[in-house]
XYZ file of N, CA and C in Angstrom:
768
model
N 20.187 3.473 1.002
C 18.345 2.749 1.495
C 18.109 1.886 1.070
N 18.616 1.149 2.331
C 18.400 -0.506 2.472
C 17.841 -1.096 3.358
N 16.207 -1.898 2.970
C 15.841 -2.490 3.584
C 15.496 -3.505 4.762
N 17.300 -3.701 5.064
C 17.539 -4.434 5.628
C 17.250 -3.097 7.942
N 16.322 -3.828 8.939
C 16.534 -3.433 9.489
C 15.230 -2.381 9.809
N 14.392 -1.946 8.393
C 13.723 -1.068 8.390
C 12.268 -1.545 8.967
N 12.126 -0.770 9.316
C 10.341 -0.765 10.109
C 9.386 -0.694 9.548
N 8.087 -1.431 8.914
C 7.699 -1.830 7.822
C 6.541 -1.991 8.433
N 4.951 -1.365 8.496
C 3.454 -1.599 8.505
C 3.200 -2.110 6.578
N 3.012 -3.089 7.156
C 2.232 -3.379 5.450
C 0.546 -4.588 5.659
N -0.297 -3.151 4.999
C -1.590 -2.755 5.667
C -2.111 -3.621 4.351
N -3.048 -4.762 4.526
C -3.467 -5.870 4.009
C -2.549 -6.596 3.449
N -2.273 -7.365 4.810
C -1.007 -8.539 4.417
C -1.463 -10.076 4.256
N -2.898 -9.843 4.264
C -3.789 -11.327 4.108
C -4.224 -11.185 3.042
N -3.855 -10.083 2.262
C -4.487 -10.109 0.696
C -2.915 -10.822 -0.270
N -3.266 -11.213 -1.597
C -2.231 -11.827 -2.241
C -1.310 -11.058 -2.384
N -1.478 -9.566 -2.977
C -0.358 -8.752 -3.064
C -0.044 -8.160 -2.008
N -0.250 -8.448 -0.709
C 0.759 -7.634 0.414
C 0.877 -8.774 1.225
N 0.693 -10.222 0.955
C 1.102 -10.758 1.904
C 2.690 -11.151 0.823
N 2.542 -11.488 -0.530
C 3.783 -11.102 -0.729
C 4.631 -10.682 -0.328
N 4.055 -9.328 -0.499
C 5.247 -8.127 0.197
C 5.892 -8.584 0.935
N 5.001 -8.687 1.747
C 5.163 -9.073 3.498
C 6.867 -10.419 3.410
N 6.285 -11.618 2.973
C 6.889 -12.116 2.638
C 8.827 -11.939 2.404
N 8.389 -11.071 0.752
C 9.589 -10.104 -0.124
C 10.214 -9.295 1.224
N 9.584 -8.438 2.380
C 10.137 -7.314 3.271
C 11.142 -8.286 4.232
N 10.718 -9.233 3.761
C 11.187 -10.065 5.125
C 12.382 -11.118 5.236
N 12.361 -11.432 3.619
C 13.240 -11.391 3.265
C 14.417 -11.429 3.679
N 14.174 -9.698 2.918
C 15.419 -8.838 2.456
C 15.707 -7.978 4.013
N 14.951 -8.826 5.025
C 16.108 -8.433 6.558
C 14.550 -7.413 7.627
N 13.361 -7.001 6.493
C 12.624 -5.935 7.165
C 12.566 -6.407 8.485
N 11.612 -5.548 9.281
C 11.245 -5.732 10.905
C 9.193 -5.445 10.495
N 8.713 -6.363 10.925
C 7.180 -5.799 10.249
C 6.609 -6.373 11.087
N 5.585 -5.243 10.921
C 3.922 -5.208 11.235
C 2.991 -5.383 9.945
N 1.968 -6.232 10.546
C 0.912 -6.975 9.554
C -0.630 -6.290 10.187
N -1.358 -5.168 9.333
C -3.026 -5.166 9.560
C -3.558 -5.674 8.204
N -4.861 -6.070 8.702
C -5.684 -7.297 8.117
C -6.905 -7.022 8.999
N -7.815 -7.322 8.380
C -9.422 -7.732 8.637
C -9.828 -8.507 9.882
N -8.946 -9.815 9.317
C -9.211 -10.799 9.491
C -8.130 -11.821 10.818
N -8.558 -11.582 12.238
C -7.334 -11.780 12.710
C -6.862 -12.962 12.836
N -7.951 -14.248 12.480
C -6.983 -15.508 12.215
C -5.802 -15.393 10.705
N -6.294 -14.937 9.780
C -5.325 -15.113 9.185
C -3.624 -14.271 9.387
N -3.949 -13.249 9.705
C -3.211 -12.372 10.529
C -2.171 -13.595 11.432
N -2.872 -13.813 12.067
C -1.941 -14.497 13.103
C -1.701 -16.008 12.162
N -1.687 -15.861 11.046
C -1.216 -17.394 10.737
C 0.090 -16.979 9.774
N -0.318 -15.379 9.504
C 1.147 -14.279 8.311
C 1.756 -14.378 9.210
N 1.760 -13.787 10.021
C 2.852 -13.460 11.109
C 3.765 -14.854 11.707
N 2.565 -16.044 12.274
C 3.702 -17.086 12.316
C 4.893 -17.660 11.520
N 4.638 -17.015 10.551
C 5.961 -17.245 9.154
C 6.825 -16.547 9.220
N 6.364 -14.772 10.264
C 7.629 -13.789 10.263
C 8.191 -14.178 11.751
N 8.290 -14.710 12.148
C 8.291 -14.930 14.031
C 8.257 -14.517 14.846
N 6.976 -14.351 14.596
C 5.320 -13.473 15.140
C 5.236 -12.289 15.428
N 5.594 -11.616 14.138
C 6.151 -10.634 13.682
C 4.363 -9.582 15.175
N 4.642 -8.036 15.047
C 3.345 -7.874 15.788
C 1.908 -7.889 14.341
N 0.952 -7.362 14.959
C -0.735 -7.749 14.064
C -1.262 -6.616 15.407
N -2.047 -6.068 13.951
C -2.962 -5.419 14.131
C -4.448 -5.469 13.217
N -5.711 -6.010 13.445
C -6.871 -5.470 13.089
C -7.735 -4.545 13.080
N -7.884 -4.393 11.013
C -8.187 -2.854 11.374
C -9.843 -3.338 10.088
N -10.989 -1.978 9.793
C -11.624 -2.621 9.191
C -12.175 -1.056 9.111
N -12.217 -0.938 7.338
C -11.800 -0.396 6.508
C -12.412 1.026 7.059
N -14.294 1.112 6.675
C -15.278 1.798 7.204
C -14.939 2.062 8.426
N -13.851 1.975 9.983
C -13.106 2.659 10.359
C -12.481 4.048 10.385
N -12.548 5.010 10.014
C -11.256 5.457 9.560
C -10.237 5.693 10.532
N -11.213 6.166 11.754
C -10.133 6.395 13.147
C -9.291 5.191 14.063
N -10.089 4.267 13.093
C -9.772 2.151 13.394
C -8.454 2.647 12.400
N -8.244 2.937 10.864
C -7.249 2.987 9.997
C -6.224 3.551 10.598
N -6.328 4.809 11.631
C -5.562 5.523 11.918
C -4.997 4.850 13.672
N -5.914 4.606 14.604
C -4.638 3.641 15.177
C -4.148 2.512 15.382
N -4.325 1.975 13.718
C -3.822 0.761 13.518
C -2.553 0.900 13.278
N -2.064 2.093 13.075
C -0.456 2.937 12.267
C -0.286 2.870 14.290
N -0.606 3.733 14.155
C -0.232 4.117 16.023
C 0.244 2.889 16.764
N -0.638 2.136 16.679
C -0.495 0.670 17.480
C 0.669 -0.132 16.503
N 0.823 -0.248 15.185
C 2.484 -0.440 15.248
C 3.168 0.272 15.099
N 3.584 1.442 14.976
C 4.483 2.276 15.335
C 4.806 1.533 17.347
N 3.517 1.865 17.852
C 4.056 0.948 19.087
C 4.777 0.020 19.236
N 4.133 -1.055 18.528
C 5.216 -2.382 18.687
C 6.543 -2.000 18.064
N 6.843 -1.698 17.736
C 7.645 -1.457 16.114
C 8.555 -0.143 17.210
N 8.514 0.696 17.555
C 8.816 1.667 18.272
C 9.290 2.543 17.312
N 8.344 2.844 16.456
C 8.124 3.316 15.191
C 8.249 2.646 13.895
N 7.938 3.814 12.824
C 8.176 3.326 11.953
C 8.572 3.589 10.294
N 9.569 3.156 10.030
C 10.412 4.259 8.513
C 9.416 3.982 7.254
N 8.635 2.492 7.417
C 7.795 2.897 5.803
C 6.232 2.049 6.431
N 4.853 2.771 5.833
C 4.157 2.428 5.836
C 3.298 2.065 4.349
N 3.484 0.724 4.075
C 2.640 0.238 2.708
C 0.896 -0.302 3.252
N 0.470 0.468 2.066
C -1.295 -0.056 2.007
C -1.306 -1.208 0.732
N -1.680 -1.944 1.151
C -2.036 -3.581 -0.692
C -3.675 -3.903 -0.153
N -4.397 -3.263 -0.423
C -5.978 -3.569 0.018
C -6.919 -2.901 -0.640
N -8.107 -3.390 -0.990
C -9.171 -2.698 -1.854
C -10.328 -3.613 -2.022
N -10.913 -2.767 -3.201
C -12.569 -3.427 -3.413
C -12.308 -3.608 -4.664
N -12.789 -4.296 -5.836
C -13.427 -3.637 -6.946
C -14.796 -3.993 -7.524
N -15.544 -3.839 -8.262
C -16.981 -4.035 -8.725
C -16.681 -3.727 -10.011
N -17.596 -4.380 -10.467
C -18.121 -4.227 -12.553
C -19.613 -3.811 -12.456
N -19.480 -3.329 -13.637
C -20.908 -2.508 -14.041
C -20.338 -1.425 -15.119
N -21.139 -1.191 -15.732
C -22.054 -0.059 -16.294
C -22.273 1.517 -15.431
N -21.355 1.812 -15.668
C -21.915 3.196 -14.461
C -23.001 3.646 -14.600
N -24.214 3.436 -15.070
C -25.958 3.776 -14.790
C -26.335 2.769 -14.070
N -25.951 1.511 -14.245
C -25.769 0.518 -13.421
C -25.540 0.009 -11.628
N -24.292 1.106 -11.416
C -23.615 0.728 -10.440
C -24.631 1.383 -9.419
N -24.622 0.986 -8.100
C -25.438 1.005 -7.423
C -24.394 2.367 -6.428
N -25.402 3.085 -5.882
C -24.557 4.674 -5.313
C -23.923 3.846 -3.889
N -24.432 2.925 -3.538
C -24.107 2.005 -1.978
C -22.498 1.353 -2.469
N -22.371 1.072 -3.757
C -21.277 0.458 -3.878
C -20.301 1.596 -4.647
N -20.568 1.910 -4.958
C -19.643 3.061 -5.244
C -19.439 3.711 -3.882
N -19.812 4.092 -3.042
C -19.476 4.756 -1.498
C -18.021 3.733 -1.519
N -19.064 1.876 -1.452
C -17.588 1.607 -0.857
C -16.845 2.102 -1.233
N -16.387 1.365 -2.380
C -15.372 1.926 -3.516
C -15.049 2.751 -3.417
N -15.189 4.247 -2.774
C -14.536 5.697 -2.515
C -13.680 5.304 -1.236
N -14.442 4.406 0.009
C -14.142 3.766 1.528
C -12.909 3.501 1.184
N -13.194 2.003 1.130
C -12.295 0.885 1.280
C -10.593 1.724 0.437
N -10.927 1.991 -1.273
C -9.797 2.327 -1.817
C -9.474 3.796 -1.793
N -9.868 4.558 -1.008
C -9.299 5.754 -1.017
C -9.117 6.377 0.720
N -10.134 5.997 1.137
C -10.423 7.063 2.347
C -9.754 5.896 3.540
N -9.476 4.729 3.631
C -8.668 3.953 4.520
C -7.704 4.295 3.698
N -7.121 4.226 3.270
C -5.882 3.741 2.676
C -5.194 5.190 3.005
N -5.380 6.239 2.934
C -5.463 8.320 3.167
C -5.556 8.189 4.207
N -6.314 7.244 5.511
C -6.199 7.338 6.558
C -4.888 6.912 7.906
N -5.028 5.824 7.198
C -3.970 5.561 7.318
C -2.262 5.947 7.052
N -2.413 6.299 5.513
C -1.106 7.333 5.797
C -0.867 8.450 6.405
N -2.466 9.553 6.484
C -2.496 10.971 7.537
C -1.523 10.003 8.531
N -2.387 9.836 9.282
C -1.683 9.200 10.500
C -0.748 8.638 10.173
N 0.250 8.083 9.570
C 2.144 7.995 9.724
C 2.471 9.262 9.284
N 2.367 10.345 8.868
C 3.156 11.388 8.689
C 3.501 12.071 9.988
N 2.781 12.018 10.756
C 3.703 12.185 12.027
C 4.605 10.912 12.689
N 4.469 10.003 12.391
C 5.122 9.142 12.416
C 6.865 9.068 12.163
N 6.314 9.170 10.790
C 7.750 8.432 10.147
C 8.729 8.555 10.446
N 10.151 7.992 10.629
C 11.540 7.710 10.787
C 11.421 8.197 12.241
N 12.505 7.947 12.374
C 12.632 8.315 14.236
C 12.503 6.900 15.222
N 12.566 7.342 16.462
C 12.158 6.510 17.401
C 10.612 6.764 18.198
N 9.471 6.567 17.712
C 8.055 7.048 17.817
C 7.851 7.009 19.230
N 7.027 8.225 19.591
C 6.877 8.826 20.466
C 5.824 8.697 21.394
N 5.149 7.285 20.878
C 4.749 6.092 21.438
C 5.147 5.786 22.136
N 5.569 5.285 21.154
C 6.715 4.509 22.482
C 8.208 3.663 22.601
N 9.257 2.880 23.326
C 10.316 2.611 22.853
C 10.431 1.585 21.710
N 11.807 1.733 20.975
C 11.997 0.544 20.040
C 12.955 -0.462 21.600
N 12.405 -0.996 22.355
C 13.114 -2.266 22.739
C 13.627 -2.850 22.478
N 13.216 -3.672 21.246
C 14.333 -4.572 20.502
C 15.202 -3.778 19.501
N 15.379 -2.813 19.346
C 16.366 -2.056 18.724
C 16.648 -1.145 19.032
N 17.794 -0.655 20.382
C 17.691 0.833 20.340
C 17.901 1.551 19.605
N 18.912 1.012 19.023
C 20.429 2.028 18.095
C 19.488 2.375 17.224
N 17.799 1.786 16.763
C 17.245 2.746 15.365
C 17.453 3.740 15.669
N 17.560 5.232 16.972
C 17.761 6.693 16.591
C 18.882 7.118 15.999
N 19.729 6.257 15.489
C 21.359 6.592 15.005
C 20.766 7.000 13.727
N 20.071 6.449 13.042
C 19.518 6.609 11.535
C 18.354 5.501 11.102
N 18.383 5.906 9.371
C 16.544 5.361 8.961
C 17.400 4.894 7.547
N 17.222 3.192 7.508
C 17.644 2.642 6.441
C 16.738 3.597 4.880
N 15.167 3.838 5.325
C 14.530 4.191 4.132
C 14.858 5.689 4.183
N 15.625 6.491 5.142
C 15.622 8.038 4.529
C 15.403 8.541 5.663
N 15.492 9.683 5.732
C 15.091 10.919 7.127
C 13.712 10.333 7.267
N 12.918 10.666 6.334
C 11.860 11.176 7.360
C 10.963 9.351 6.492
N 11.383 8.553 6.187
C 10.695 7.207 5.931
C 10.030 7.536 4.911
N 8.973 6.665 4.420
C 7.656 5.940 3.023
C 6.616 6.039 3.218
N 6.349 6.341 3.272
C 4.758 6.487 2.427
C 4.701 5.816 1.358
N 3.490 4.334 1.079
C 3.086 3.523 0.059
C 2.079 3.211 -0.150
N 1.179 3.408 -1.079
C -0.013 2.996 -1.892
C -0.358 2.196 -3.019
N -0.442 0.911 -3.523
C -0.702 0.235 -4.360
C -1.967 1.146 -4.982
N -1.792 1.745 -5.968
C -3.054 2.172 -6.731
C -3.553 1.382 -8.134
N -2.811 1.501 -9.169
C -3.001 0.629 -10.230
C -3.172 1.558 -11.784
N -2.691 0.335 -12.816
C -2.753 0.850 -14.020
C -4.257 2.017 -14.160
N -5.178 1.602 -13.641
C -6.256 2.174 -13.814
C -6.629 3.622 -13.752
N -5.100 4.526 -13.284
C -5.711 5.389 -12.948
C -4.866 6.616 -13.856
N -4.413 5.630 -14.815
C -3.183 6.356 -16.351
C -5.287 5.818 -16.975
N -4.895 4.570 -17.073
C -6.699 4.204 -18.502
C -7.074 3.530 -17.727
N -8.295 4.504 -17.607
C -9.488 4.309 -16.629
C -10.374 3.272 -18.171
N -11.282 2.410 -16.969
C -11.514 0.889 -18.096
C -13.070 1.748 -17.600
N -14.145 0.512 -19.737
C -15.495 0.467 -19.932
C -15.886 -0.193 -18.523
N -17.117 -0.281 -17.614
C -17.527 -1.306 -16.561
C -16.927 -0.731 -15.110
N -15.737 -0.739 -15.199
C -15.206 -0.186 -13.770
C -15.025 1.504 -13.328
N -15.842 2.400 -14.090
C -16.242 3.608 -13.927
C -15.745 3.759 -12.319
N -16.626 3.697 -11.180
C -16.565 3.832 -9.763
C -14.715 2.847 -9.343
N -14.572 2.368 -9.951
C -13.477 1.259 -9.318
C -11.899 2.523 -9.667
N -11.881 2.751 -11.021
C -11.098 3.405 -11.329
C -10.916 4.953 -10.697
N -11.946 5.507 -10.742
C -12.208 6.580 -9.947
C -11.837 6.858 -8.917
N -11.726 5.864 -7.422
C -11.974 5.391 -6.583
C -9.983 5.210 -6.336
N -9.589 5.098 -7.536
C -8.099 4.245 -7.420
C -7.428 6.022 -8.030
N -8.379 5.761 -8.462
C -7.148 7.887 -9.070
C -6.834 8.401 -7.856
N -8.483 8.792 -7.010
C -8.079 9.825 -5.894
C -7.454 9.512 -5.226
N -7.293 7.884 -4.811
C -6.123 7.728 -4.044
C -4.067 8.224 -4.221
N -4.234 8.141 -6.296
C -3.022 8.728 -6.290
C -2.870 10.626 -6.798
N -3.981 10.851 -6.476
C -3.797 12.272 -6.969
C -3.304 12.816 -5.222
N -4.402 12.271 -4.484
C -3.948 12.568 -3.155
C -2.425 11.889 -2.755
N -2.185 11.168 -3.131
C -0.347 10.880 -3.264
C 0.343 11.958 -3.897
N 0.391 12.375 -4.720
C 0.880 13.353 -5.845
C 0.997 15.014 -4.642
N -0.198 15.316 -4.207
C -0.467 16.432 -3.811
C 0.481 16.134 -2.389
N 0.092 15.406 -1.487
C 1.219 14.865 -0.383
C 1.987 15.081 -0.850
N 3.017 14.142 -2.579
C 4.582 14.053 -2.051
C 5.054 15.386 -2.271
N 4.125 16.530 -3.154
C 4.553 18.581 -3.474
C 4.840 18.523 -1.176
N 3.790 18.348 -0.304
C 4.022 19.081 0.450
C 5.785 18.316 1.231
N 5.539 16.867 1.575
C 6.424 16.862 2.006
C 8.003 16.254 1.725
N 8.245 16.304 0.354
C 9.225 15.914 0.074
C 10.602 16.095 0.649
N 9.998 18.408 0.512
C 11.361 19.048 1.310
C 11.255 18.223 3.013
N 10.566 17.865 2.826
C 10.769 16.906 4.958
C 11.815 15.652 4.958
N 12.189 15.222 3.660
C 12.761 13.422 3.637
C 11.526 12.868 3.535
N 9.811 13.205 3.213
C 9.133 11.615 3.369
C 9.748 11.316 1.323
N 9.445 10.268 1.554
C 8.834 9.754 0.190
C 7.470 8.905 -0.405
N 7.291 9.862 -1.194
C 5.589 9.079 -1.278
C 5.731 8.147 -2.216
N 5.303 7.163 -2.342
C 5.053 5.615 -3.877
C 4.708 5.971 -3.807
N 3.898 5.995 -5.281
C 2.258 5.087 -5.810
C 2.919 4.519 -6.789
N 1.543 2.905 -6.670
C 3.179 2.127 -6.829
C 0.917 0.802 -8.208
N 1.937 2.193 -9.202
C 0.517 1.994 -10.188
C 0.814 -0.281 -10.815
N 0.392 -0.792 -10.138
C 0.698 -1.860 -10.790
C -0.784 -2.183 -11.645
N -0.292 -3.067 -13.088
C -1.254 -3.620 -13.644
C -2.217 -4.969 -13.199
N -2.545 -5.564 -14.306
C -3.421 -6.340 -14.170
C -2.971 -8.028 -13.239
N -3.027 -8.488 -13.036
C -1.696 -10.409 -11.583
C -2.896 -11.071 -11.616
N -2.568 -11.921 -11.759
C -3.218 -13.647 -11.267
C -3.217 -13.242 -9.529
N -3.995 -12.576 -9.438
C -3.942 -12.914 -7.700
C -5.506 -13.051 -7.444
N -7.118 -13.602 -8.673
C -7.727 -13.802 -7.984
C -8.981 -12.693 -7.506
N -8.381 -11.609 -7.811
C -8.433 -9.784 -7.437
C -10.111 -9.891 -8.155
N -10.309 -9.752 -9.297
C -11.236 -9.536 -9.645
C -12.685 -10.473 -10.173
N -12.050 -11.722 -8.746
C -13.308 -12.791 -9.656
C -14.049 -12.805 -7.331
N -13.042 -12.067 -7.282
C -13.976 -11.075 -5.510
C -14.839 -9.990 -5.620
N -14.969 -9.373 -7.113
C -15.703 -7.835 -6.866
C -16.918 -8.522 -6.119
N -17.414 -7.231 -5.581
C -18.677 -7.035 -4.750
C -19.893 -6.276 -5.276
N -19.694 -6.158 -7.138
C -20.501 -6.245 -8.096
C -19.954 -6.504 -9.095
N -21.720 -7.131 -9.734
C -21.101 -7.394 -11.151
C -19.746 -8.147 -11.618
N -19.835 -8.891 -12.630
C -18.667 -9.904 -13.051
C -18.009 -9.180 -14.478
N -16.431 -9.439 -13.957
C -15.608 -9.577 -14.698
C -15.883 -9.606 -16.275
N -15.423 -8.367 -17.062
C -15.487 -8.809 -18.580
C -13.920 -9.337 -19.055
N -14.465 -9.949 -19.806
C -12.509 -11.128 -20.537
C -11.441 -9.944 -20.397
N -10.448 -10.609 -20.004
C -9.328 -10.305 -19.738
C -8.130 -10.605 -19.929
N -6.829 -10.496 -20.360
C -6.129 -10.723 -20.464
C -5.349 -11.889 -19.439
N -4.964 -12.427 -20.142
C -3.353 -12.867 -18.666
C -2.550 -12.499 -18.410
N -2.923 -12.416 -17.249
C -2.280 -10.886 -15.784
C -0.789 -11.625 -16.066
N 0.088 -9.917 -15.823
C 1.210 -10.244 -14.984
C 1.924 -10.789 -13.661
N 3.335 -11.171 -14.130
C 3.482 -12.334 -13.236
C 4.132 -11.878 -11.802
N 2.406 -12.084 -10.781
C 3.180 -11.803 -9.446
C 4.552 -11.548 -8.681
N 5.177 -12.785 -8.919
C 6.516 -12.464 -8.304
C 7.093 -11.735 -8.742
N 7.292 -10.956 -9.555
C 8.330 -10.337 -10.309
C 6.972 -8.964 -9.752
N 6.141 -8.991 -9.658
C 5.571 -7.190 -9.675
C 6.209 -6.973 -8.015
N 6.284 -8.357 -7.377
C 6.502 -8.393 -5.644
C 7.665 -7.366 -5.723
N 8.546 -8.185 -6.314
C 10.738 -7.905 -5.983
C 10.136 -6.506 -6.827
N 9.208 -5.895 -7.328
C 9.449 -4.616 -7.932
C 8.960 -3.562 -7.135
N 8.393 -4.069 -5.879
C 7.653 -3.602 -4.927
C 8.673 -2.941 -3.366
N 9.496 -4.143 -3.908
C 10.493 -4.371 -2.654
C 10.962 -3.089 -2.587
N 11.911 -3.473 -3.736
C 12.667 -2.628 -4.311
C 12.533 -1.207 -5.059
N 11.668 -0.375 -5.232
C 10.616 0.511 -4.646
C 11.139 0.735 -3.633
N 10.577 0.549 -2.392
C 10.917 0.640 -1.732
C 11.844 0.908 -1.008
N 13.740 0.417 -1.034
C 14.760 -0.045 -0.690
C 14.915 1.150 -1.334
N 13.945 2.088 -2.457
C 15.223 3.245 -3.052
C 14.715 4.181 -3.718
N 15.246 5.193 -4.364
C 14.713 6.728 -4.511
C 13.628 6.466 -5.286
N 12.811 5.397 -6.193
C 11.845 5.151 -6.384
C 10.411 6.588 -5.949
N 9.498 7.154 -7.060
C 7.902 7.538 -6.262
C 7.140 7.211 -7.001
N 7.392 6.312 -7.822
C 6.554 5.385 -9.264
C 6.686 4.408 -9.257
N 5.765 3.698 -9.294
C 6.294 2.003 -10.017
C 4.613 2.571 -11.063
N 4.821 2.382 -12.576
C 4.329 2.730 -13.564
C 4.094 1.367 -14.125
N 3.133 0.634 -14.822
C 3.364 -0.051 -15.659
C 3.532 -1.088 -17.255
N 4.479 -1.173 -18.154
C 4.791 -1.027 -18.679
C 4.095 -2.197 -19.648
N 2.918 -2.445 -20.218
C 2.895 -3.880 -20.907
C 2.428 -4.554 -19.689
N 3.395 -5.679 -19.894
C 3.268 -7.069 -18.841
C 3.869 -6.223 -17.492
N 5.375 -5.830 -17.609
C 5.737 -5.494 -16.281
C 6.257 -4.109 -15.879
N 6.506 -3.964 -14.175
C 6.504 -2.541 -13.672
C 7.957 -1.979 -14.634
N 8.020 -0.206 -13.982
C 9.072 0.708 -14.241
C 9.098 1.047 -12.993
N 10.274 1.334 -12.917
C 10.744 2.209 -11.540
C 10.760 3.509 -12.466
N 10.051 4.810 -11.950
C 10.357 6.082 -11.593
C 10.841 6.994 -10.875
N 12.173 7.391 -11.446
C 12.831 8.356 -9.349
C 12.117 9.394 -9.114
N 11.554 10.185 -10.378
C 11.282 11.199 -9.796
C 9.849 11.173 -10.430
N 8.357 11.224 -9.378
C 7.316 11.688 -10.313
C 6.778 12.684 -11.390
N 6.894 12.413 -11.880
C 6.504 13.931 -12.959
C 5.026 14.149 -12.454
């Protein structure tokens, strides 16, 4: 299970976690496609990786999310892994959060990642029917990440330990985690590995960018660099879940 040479789409590649994971995967030899909202930031990110393919998407456009995956597959001649590492957060007691904010969280944190990963199911592994892999025509001989490839998403420790004043955020992440669990059972025998990345609180500034409300007092965040290395290791191994144990991530080979 070697990352080297694998074709990987990182969605959310202009965020702190997505950008750092893309950097780590590139260091390990992955061939990247980067997806995000801001074309300018995407271009700057791509420049760090030899001008790799980029695609813009808007989380509210679910068809566009699916097209982003298809575009990445066309550019790379197929995909071996798709990682979604984007989201939105809001704070406030359940009775104070508006329905519009709750809908926003469910769309950005669940529906959009699921749309991307669903689109990837028919593409992962092998040579894409969308277009040839002109940069590496030998890809059809084998797939570094497994016979069917990897679907991966950053969810969060909140799916296991929901927090007060974050009910709708926790629910949206739990919805994505539940979807991943169900899909894993559907596709495991097809050789597709589904990876649920349940990171804990990290020092990324994410809480300060809430769409509504103010974050409660939080303990010091975990080590971003360690989390990113663990995500890369999980992608390149037989891991099905990354769990947060105190301040450090732990790999689980078989999700219970």
